[in-house]
PDB file of C-alpha atoms in Angstrom:
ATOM      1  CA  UNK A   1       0.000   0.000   0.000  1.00  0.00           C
ATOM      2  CA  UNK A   2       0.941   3.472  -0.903  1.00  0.00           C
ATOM      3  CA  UNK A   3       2.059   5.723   2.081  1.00  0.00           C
ATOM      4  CA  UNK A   4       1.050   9.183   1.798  1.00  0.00           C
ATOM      5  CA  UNK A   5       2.584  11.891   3.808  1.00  0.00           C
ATOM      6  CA  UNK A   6       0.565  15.354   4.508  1.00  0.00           C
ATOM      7  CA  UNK A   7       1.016  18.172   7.384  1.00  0.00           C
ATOM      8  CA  UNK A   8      -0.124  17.345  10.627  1.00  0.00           C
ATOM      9  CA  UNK A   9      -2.394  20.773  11.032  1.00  0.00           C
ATOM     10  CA  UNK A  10      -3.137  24.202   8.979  1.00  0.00           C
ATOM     11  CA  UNK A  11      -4.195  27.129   9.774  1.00  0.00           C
ATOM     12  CA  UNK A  12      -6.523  29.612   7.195  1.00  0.00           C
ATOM     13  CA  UNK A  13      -8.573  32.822   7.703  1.00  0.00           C
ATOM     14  CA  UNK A  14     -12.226  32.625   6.474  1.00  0.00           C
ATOM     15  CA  UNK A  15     -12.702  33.447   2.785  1.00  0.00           C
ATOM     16  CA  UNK A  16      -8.887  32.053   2.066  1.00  0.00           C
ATOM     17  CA  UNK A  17      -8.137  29.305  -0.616  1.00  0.00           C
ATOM     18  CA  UNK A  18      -7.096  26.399   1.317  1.00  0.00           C
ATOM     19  CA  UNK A  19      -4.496  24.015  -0.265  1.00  0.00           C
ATOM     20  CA  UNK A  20      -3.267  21.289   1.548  1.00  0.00           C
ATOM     21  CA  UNK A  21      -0.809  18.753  -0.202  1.00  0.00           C
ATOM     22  CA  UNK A  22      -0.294  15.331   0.219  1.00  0.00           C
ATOM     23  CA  UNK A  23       2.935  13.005  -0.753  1.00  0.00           C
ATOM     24  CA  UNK A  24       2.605   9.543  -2.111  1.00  0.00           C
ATOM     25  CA  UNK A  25       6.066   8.578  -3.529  1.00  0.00           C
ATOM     26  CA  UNK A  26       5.126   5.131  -3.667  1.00  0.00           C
ATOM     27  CA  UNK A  27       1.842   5.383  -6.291  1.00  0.00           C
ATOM     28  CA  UNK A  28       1.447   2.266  -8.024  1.00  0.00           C
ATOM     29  CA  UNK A  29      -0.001   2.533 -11.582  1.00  0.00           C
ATOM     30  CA  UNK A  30      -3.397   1.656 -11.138  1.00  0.00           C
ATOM     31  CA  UNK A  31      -3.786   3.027  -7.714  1.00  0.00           C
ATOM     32  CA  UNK A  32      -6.093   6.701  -7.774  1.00  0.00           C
ATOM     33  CA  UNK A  33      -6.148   8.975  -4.658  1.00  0.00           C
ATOM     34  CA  UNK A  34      -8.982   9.925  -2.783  1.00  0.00           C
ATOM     35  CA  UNK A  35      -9.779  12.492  -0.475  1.00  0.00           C
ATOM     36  CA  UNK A  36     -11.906  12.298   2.629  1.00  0.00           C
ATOM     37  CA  UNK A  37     -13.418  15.086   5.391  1.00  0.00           C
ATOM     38  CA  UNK A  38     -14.311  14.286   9.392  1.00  0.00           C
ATOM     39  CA  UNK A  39     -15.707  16.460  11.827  1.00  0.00           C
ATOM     40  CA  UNK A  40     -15.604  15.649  14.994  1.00  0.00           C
ATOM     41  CA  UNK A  41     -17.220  13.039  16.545  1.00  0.00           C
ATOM     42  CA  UNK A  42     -18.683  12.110  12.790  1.00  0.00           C
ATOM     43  CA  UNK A  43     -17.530   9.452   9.633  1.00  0.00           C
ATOM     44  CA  UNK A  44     -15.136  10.233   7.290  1.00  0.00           C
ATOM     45  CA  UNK A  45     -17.131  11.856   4.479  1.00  0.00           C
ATOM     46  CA  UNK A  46     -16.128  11.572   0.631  1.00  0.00           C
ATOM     47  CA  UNK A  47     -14.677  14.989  -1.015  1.00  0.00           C
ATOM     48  CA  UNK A  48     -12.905  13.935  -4.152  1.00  0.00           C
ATOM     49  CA  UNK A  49     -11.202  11.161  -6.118  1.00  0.00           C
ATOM     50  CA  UNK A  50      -8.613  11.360  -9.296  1.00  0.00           C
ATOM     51  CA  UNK A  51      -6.190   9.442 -11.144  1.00  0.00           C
ATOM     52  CA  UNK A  52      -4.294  12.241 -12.770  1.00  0.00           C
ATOM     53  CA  UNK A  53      -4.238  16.074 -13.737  1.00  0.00           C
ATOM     54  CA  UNK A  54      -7.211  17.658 -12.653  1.00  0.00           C
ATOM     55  CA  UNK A  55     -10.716  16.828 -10.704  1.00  0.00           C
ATOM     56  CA  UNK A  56     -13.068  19.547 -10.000  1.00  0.00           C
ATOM     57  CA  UNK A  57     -16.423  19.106  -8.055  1.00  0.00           C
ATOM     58  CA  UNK A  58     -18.739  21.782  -6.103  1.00  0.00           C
ATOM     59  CA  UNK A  59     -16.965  20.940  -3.098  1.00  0.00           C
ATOM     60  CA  UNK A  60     -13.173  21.480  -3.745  1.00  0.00           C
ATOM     61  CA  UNK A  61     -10.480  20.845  -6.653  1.00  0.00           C
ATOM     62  CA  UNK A  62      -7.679  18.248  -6.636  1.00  0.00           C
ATOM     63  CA  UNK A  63      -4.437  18.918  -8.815  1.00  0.00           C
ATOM     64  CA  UNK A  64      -1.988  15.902  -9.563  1.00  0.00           C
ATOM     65  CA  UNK A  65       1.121  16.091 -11.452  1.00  0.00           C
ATOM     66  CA  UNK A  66       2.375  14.023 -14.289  1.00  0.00           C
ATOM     67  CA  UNK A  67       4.656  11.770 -11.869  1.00  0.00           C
ATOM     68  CA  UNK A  68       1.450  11.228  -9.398  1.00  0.00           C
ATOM     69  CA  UNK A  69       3.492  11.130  -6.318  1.00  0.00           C
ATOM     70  CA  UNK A  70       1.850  13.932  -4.590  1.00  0.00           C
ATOM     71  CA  UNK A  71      -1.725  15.757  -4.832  1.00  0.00           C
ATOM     72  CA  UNK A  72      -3.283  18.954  -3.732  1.00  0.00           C
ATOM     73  CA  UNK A  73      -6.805  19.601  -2.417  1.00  0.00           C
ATOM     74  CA  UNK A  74      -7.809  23.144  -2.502  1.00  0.00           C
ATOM     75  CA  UNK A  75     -10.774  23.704  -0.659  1.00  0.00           C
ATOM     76  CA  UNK A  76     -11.469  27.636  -2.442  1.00  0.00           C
ATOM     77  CA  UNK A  77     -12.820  30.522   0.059  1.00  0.00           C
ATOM     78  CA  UNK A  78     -13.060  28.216   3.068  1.00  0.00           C
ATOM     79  CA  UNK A  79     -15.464  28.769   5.886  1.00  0.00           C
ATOM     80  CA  UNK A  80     -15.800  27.865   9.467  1.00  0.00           C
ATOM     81  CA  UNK A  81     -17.915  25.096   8.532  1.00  0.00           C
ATOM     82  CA  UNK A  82     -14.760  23.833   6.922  1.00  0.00           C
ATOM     83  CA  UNK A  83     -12.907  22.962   9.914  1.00  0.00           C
ATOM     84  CA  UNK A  84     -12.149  19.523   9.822  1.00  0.00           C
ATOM     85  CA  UNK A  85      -9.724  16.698   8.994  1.00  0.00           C
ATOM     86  CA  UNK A  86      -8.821  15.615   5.942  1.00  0.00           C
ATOM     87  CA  UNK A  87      -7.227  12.805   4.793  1.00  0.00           C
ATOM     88  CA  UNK A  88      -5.803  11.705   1.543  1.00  0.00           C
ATOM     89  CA  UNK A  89      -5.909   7.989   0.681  1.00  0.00           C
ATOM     90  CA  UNK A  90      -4.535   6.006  -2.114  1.00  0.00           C
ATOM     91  CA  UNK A  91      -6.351   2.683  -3.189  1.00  0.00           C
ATOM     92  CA  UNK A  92      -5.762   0.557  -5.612  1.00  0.00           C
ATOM     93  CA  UNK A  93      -8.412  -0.315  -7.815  1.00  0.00           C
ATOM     94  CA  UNK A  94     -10.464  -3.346  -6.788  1.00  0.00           C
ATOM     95  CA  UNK A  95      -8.396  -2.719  -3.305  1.00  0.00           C
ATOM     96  CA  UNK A  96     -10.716  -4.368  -0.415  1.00  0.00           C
ATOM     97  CA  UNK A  97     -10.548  -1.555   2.425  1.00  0.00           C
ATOM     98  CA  UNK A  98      -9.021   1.711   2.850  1.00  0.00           C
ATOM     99  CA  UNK A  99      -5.682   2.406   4.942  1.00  0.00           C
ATOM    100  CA  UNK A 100      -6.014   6.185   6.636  1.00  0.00           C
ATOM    101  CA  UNK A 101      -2.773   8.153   7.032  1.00  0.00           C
ATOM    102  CA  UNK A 102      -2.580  11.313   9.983  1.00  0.00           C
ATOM    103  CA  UNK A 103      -4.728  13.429   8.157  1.00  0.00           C
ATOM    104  CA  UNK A 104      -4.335  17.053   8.224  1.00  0.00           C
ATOM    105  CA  UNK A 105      -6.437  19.082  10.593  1.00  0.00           C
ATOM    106  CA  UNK A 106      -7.630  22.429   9.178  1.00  0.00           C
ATOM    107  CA  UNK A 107      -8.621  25.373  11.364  1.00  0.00           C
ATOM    108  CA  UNK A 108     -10.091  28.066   9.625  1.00  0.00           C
ATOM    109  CA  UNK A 109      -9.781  31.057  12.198  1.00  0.00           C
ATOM    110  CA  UNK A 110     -13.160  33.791  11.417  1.00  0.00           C
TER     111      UNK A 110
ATOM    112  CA  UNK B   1     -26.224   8.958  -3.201  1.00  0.00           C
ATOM    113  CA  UNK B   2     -25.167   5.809  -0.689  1.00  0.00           C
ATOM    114  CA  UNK B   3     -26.245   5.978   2.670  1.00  0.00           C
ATOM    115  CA  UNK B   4     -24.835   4.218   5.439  1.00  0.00           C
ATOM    116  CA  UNK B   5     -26.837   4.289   9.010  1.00  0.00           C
ATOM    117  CA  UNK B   6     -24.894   3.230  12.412  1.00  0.00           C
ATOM    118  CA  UNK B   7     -26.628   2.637  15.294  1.00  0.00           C
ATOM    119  CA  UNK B   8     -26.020   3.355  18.196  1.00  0.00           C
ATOM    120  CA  UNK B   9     -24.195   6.844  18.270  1.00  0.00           C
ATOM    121  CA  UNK B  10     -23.183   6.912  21.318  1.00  0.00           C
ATOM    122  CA  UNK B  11     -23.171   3.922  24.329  1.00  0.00           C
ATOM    123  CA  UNK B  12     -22.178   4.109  27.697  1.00  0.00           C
ATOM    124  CA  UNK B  13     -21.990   0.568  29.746  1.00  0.00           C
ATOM    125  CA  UNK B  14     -20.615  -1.304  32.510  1.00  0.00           C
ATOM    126  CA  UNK B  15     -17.257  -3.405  32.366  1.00  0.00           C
ATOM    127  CA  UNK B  16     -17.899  -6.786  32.002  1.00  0.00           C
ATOM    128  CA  UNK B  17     -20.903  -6.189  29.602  1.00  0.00           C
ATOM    129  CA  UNK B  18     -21.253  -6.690  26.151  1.00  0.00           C
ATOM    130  CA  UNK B  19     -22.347  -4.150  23.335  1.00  0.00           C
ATOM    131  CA  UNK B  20     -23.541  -4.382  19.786  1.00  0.00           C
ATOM    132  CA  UNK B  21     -23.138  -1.961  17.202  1.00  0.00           C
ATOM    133  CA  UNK B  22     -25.251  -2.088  13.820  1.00  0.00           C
ATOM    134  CA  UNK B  23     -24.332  -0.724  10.572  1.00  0.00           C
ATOM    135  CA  UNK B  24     -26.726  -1.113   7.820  1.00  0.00           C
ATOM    136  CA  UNK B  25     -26.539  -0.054   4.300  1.00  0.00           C
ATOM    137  CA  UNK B  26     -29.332   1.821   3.685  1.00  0.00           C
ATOM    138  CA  UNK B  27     -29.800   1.816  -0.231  1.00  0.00           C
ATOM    139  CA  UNK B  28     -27.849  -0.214  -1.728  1.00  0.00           C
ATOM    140  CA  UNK B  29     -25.866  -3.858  -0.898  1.00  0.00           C
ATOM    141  CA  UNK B  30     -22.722  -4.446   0.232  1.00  0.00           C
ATOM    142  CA  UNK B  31     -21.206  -7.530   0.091  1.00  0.00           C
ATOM    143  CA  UNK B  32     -17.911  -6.275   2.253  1.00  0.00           C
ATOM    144  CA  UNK B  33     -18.286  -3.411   5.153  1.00  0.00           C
ATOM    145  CA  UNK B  34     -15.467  -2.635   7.430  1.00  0.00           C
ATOM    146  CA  UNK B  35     -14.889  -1.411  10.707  1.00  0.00           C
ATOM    147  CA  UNK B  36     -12.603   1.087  12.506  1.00  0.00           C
ATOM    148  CA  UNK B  37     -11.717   2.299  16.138  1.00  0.00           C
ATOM    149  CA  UNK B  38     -10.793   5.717  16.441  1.00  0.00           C
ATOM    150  CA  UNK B  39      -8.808   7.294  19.717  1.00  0.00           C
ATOM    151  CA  UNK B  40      -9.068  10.940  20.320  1.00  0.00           C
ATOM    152  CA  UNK B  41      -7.011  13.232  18.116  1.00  0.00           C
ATOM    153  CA  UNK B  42      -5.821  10.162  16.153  1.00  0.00           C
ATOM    154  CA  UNK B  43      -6.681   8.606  12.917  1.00  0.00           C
ATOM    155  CA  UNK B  44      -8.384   5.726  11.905  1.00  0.00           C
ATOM    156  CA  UNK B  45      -7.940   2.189  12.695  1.00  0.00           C
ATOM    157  CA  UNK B  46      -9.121  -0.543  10.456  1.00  0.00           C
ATOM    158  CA  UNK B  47     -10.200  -3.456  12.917  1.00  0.00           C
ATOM    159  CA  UNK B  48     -11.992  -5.987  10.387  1.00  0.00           C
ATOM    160  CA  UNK B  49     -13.134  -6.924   7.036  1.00  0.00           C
ATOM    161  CA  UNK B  50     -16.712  -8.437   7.031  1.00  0.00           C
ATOM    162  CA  UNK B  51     -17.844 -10.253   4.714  1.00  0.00           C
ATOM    163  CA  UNK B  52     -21.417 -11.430   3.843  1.00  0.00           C
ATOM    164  CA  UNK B  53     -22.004 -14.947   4.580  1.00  0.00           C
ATOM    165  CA  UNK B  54     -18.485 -15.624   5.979  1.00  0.00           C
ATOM    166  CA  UNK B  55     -16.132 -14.766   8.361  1.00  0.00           C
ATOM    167  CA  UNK B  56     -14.638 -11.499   8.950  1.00  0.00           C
ATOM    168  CA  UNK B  57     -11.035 -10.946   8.308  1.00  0.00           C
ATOM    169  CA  UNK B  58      -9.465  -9.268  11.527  1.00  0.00           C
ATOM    170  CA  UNK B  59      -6.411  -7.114  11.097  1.00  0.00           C
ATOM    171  CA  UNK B  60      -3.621  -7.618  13.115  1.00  0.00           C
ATOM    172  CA  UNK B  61      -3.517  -7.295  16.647  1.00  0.00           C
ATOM    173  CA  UNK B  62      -7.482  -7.539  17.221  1.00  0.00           C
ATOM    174  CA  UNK B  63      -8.947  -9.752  19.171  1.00  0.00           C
ATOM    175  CA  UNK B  64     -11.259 -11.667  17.337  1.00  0.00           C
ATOM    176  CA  UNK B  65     -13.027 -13.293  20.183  1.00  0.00           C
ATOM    177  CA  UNK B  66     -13.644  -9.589  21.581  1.00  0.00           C
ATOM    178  CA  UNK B  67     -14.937  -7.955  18.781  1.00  0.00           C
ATOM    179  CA  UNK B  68     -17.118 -10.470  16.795  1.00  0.00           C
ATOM    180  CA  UNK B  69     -18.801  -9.332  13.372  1.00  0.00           C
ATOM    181  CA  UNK B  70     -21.413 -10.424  11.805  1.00  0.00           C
ATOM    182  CA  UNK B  71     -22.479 -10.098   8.608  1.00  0.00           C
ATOM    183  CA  UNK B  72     -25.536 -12.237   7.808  1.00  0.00           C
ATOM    184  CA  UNK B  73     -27.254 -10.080   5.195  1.00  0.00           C
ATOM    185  CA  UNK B  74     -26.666  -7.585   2.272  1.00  0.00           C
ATOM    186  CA  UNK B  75     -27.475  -4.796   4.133  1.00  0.00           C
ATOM    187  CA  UNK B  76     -26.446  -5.683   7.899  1.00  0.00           C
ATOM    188  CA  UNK B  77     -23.089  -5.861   9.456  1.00  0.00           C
ATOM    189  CA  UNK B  78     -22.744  -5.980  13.573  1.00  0.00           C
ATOM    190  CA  UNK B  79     -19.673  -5.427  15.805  1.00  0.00           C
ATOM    191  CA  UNK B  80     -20.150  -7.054  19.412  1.00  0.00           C
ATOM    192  CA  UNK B  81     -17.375  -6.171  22.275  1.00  0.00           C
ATOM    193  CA  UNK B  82     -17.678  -8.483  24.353  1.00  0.00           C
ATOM    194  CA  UNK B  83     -16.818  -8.348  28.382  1.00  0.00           C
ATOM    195  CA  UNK B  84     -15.774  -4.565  27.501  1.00  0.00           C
ATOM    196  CA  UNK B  85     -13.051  -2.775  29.777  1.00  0.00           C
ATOM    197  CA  UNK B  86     -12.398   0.823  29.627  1.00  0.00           C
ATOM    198  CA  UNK B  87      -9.433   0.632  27.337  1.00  0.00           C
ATOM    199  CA  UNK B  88     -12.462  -0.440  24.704  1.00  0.00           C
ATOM    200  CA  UNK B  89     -14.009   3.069  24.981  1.00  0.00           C
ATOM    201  CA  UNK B  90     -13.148   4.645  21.713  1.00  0.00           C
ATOM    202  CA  UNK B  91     -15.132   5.628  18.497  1.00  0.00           C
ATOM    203  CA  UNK B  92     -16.478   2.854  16.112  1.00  0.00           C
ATOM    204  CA  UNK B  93     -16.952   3.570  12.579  1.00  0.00           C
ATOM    205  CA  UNK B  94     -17.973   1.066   9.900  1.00  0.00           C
ATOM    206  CA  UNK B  95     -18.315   1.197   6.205  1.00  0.00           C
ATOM    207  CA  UNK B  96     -19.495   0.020   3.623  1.00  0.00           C
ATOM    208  CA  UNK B  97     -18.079  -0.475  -0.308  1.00  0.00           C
ATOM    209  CA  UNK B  98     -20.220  -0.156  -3.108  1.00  0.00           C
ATOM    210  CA  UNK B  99     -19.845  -0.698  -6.991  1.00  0.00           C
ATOM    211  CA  UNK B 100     -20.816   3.156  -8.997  1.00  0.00           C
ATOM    212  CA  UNK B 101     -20.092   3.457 -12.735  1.00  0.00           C
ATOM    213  CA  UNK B 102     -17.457   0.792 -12.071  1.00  0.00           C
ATOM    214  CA  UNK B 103     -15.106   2.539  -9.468  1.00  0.00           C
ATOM    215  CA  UNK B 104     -15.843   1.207  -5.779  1.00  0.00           C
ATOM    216  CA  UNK B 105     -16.592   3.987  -3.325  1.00  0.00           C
ATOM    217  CA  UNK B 106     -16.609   3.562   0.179  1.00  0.00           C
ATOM    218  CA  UNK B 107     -19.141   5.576   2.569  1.00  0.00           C
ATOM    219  CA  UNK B 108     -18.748   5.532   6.369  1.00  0.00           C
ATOM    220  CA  UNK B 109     -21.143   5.602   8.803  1.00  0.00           C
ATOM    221  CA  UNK B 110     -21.981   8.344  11.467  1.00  0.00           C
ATOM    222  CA  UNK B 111     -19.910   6.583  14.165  1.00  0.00           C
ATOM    223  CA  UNK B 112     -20.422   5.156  17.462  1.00  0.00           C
ATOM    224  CA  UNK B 113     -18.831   6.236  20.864  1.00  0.00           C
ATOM    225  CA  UNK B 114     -18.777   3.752  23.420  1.00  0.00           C
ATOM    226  CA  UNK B 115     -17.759   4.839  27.039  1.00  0.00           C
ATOM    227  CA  UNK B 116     -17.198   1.790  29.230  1.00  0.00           C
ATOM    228  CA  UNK B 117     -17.970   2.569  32.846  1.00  0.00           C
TER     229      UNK B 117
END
């Protein structure tokens, strides 16, 4: 399984594009990458998924380069609301469960 | 889009006692559903693998005599601790895998917290 590496905790004003990236030097070809969102005390909720280059969705955007071993999620003009972890997974295609990382816990500050 | 419902959200019991947690896939079937523990301020920890109509697959280091799963329909997977200590409180979340336009997508319940007492 892929590891992925992201910061532990960010920090972001309200109305401030949010990009958080995650490292995954170990991407095997037919594995995509996944991003998930928690609040406290809740499940891990789906945000986005992509193989490669660009995913946009009414939630947030993820950008992956032509090697694949990293990936941003920008969350644009984050709110309160948007204070939360979020973890970046990498599964294989067919894979049977999902492996979370640290995750990155976002504060947006009003 | 797929629903998963956990029940219950939150449990407090005695040591010694046993608890069951249901997940249940609300619209759709899933063949496989897994289940995590969660500490405070830490990530998650997949427990098991269950599997519809056979045993569960525990991951290393859990006590499959502890936490039995069961997973006797489509739509129904249950965790049981069994004799639970305090070191067992934690937060429970299971999920479920389902098939859309031919990528599998997994959707988690709303989590349980069990306090053990």
């Amino acid at each position: 399984l892929a590891k992925t590496t992201q910061p532990i905790s960010m920090d972001s004003y309200e109305g401030q594009e949010v990009n958080i990236t995650c490292s995954h030097n170990n991407i095997a070809t037919n594995d995509y990458i996944t991003w998930y969102q928690q609040f406290p005390s809740q499940g891990p909720r789906f945000i986005i998924q992509g193989y490669k280059t660009k995913v946009t969705n009414e939630v947030a955007s993820l950008f992956i380069p032509a090697d694949r071993k990293s990936s941003t999620l920008s969350l644009p003009r984050v709110s309160l609301s948007d204070t939360a972890v979020y973890y970046c997974l990498v599964v294989l295609t067919g894979a049977n469960n999902l492996f979370f990382g640290t995750g990155t816990r976002l504060t947006v500050i009003p | 889009g797929a629903v998963v419902s956990q029940h219950p959200s939150r449990v407090i019991c005695k040591s010694g006692t046993s608890v069951k947690i249901e997940c249940r896939s609300l619209d759709f079937q899933a063949t496989t559903m897994f289940w995590y523990r969660q500490f405070p301020k830490q990530s998650l920890m997949l427990m098991a693998t269950s599997n519809e109509g056979s045993k569960a697959t525990y991951e290393q280091g859990v006590e499959k005599d502890k936490f039995l799963i069961n997973h006797a329909s489509l739509t129904l997977s249950t965790l049981t601790v069994t004799s639970a200590h305090p070191e067992d409180s934690s937060f429970y979340i299971c999920s479920a895998r389902d098939l859309i336009g031919g990528k599998y997508g997994y959707t988690f319940g709303s989590g349980t917290r069990l306090t053990v007492v």
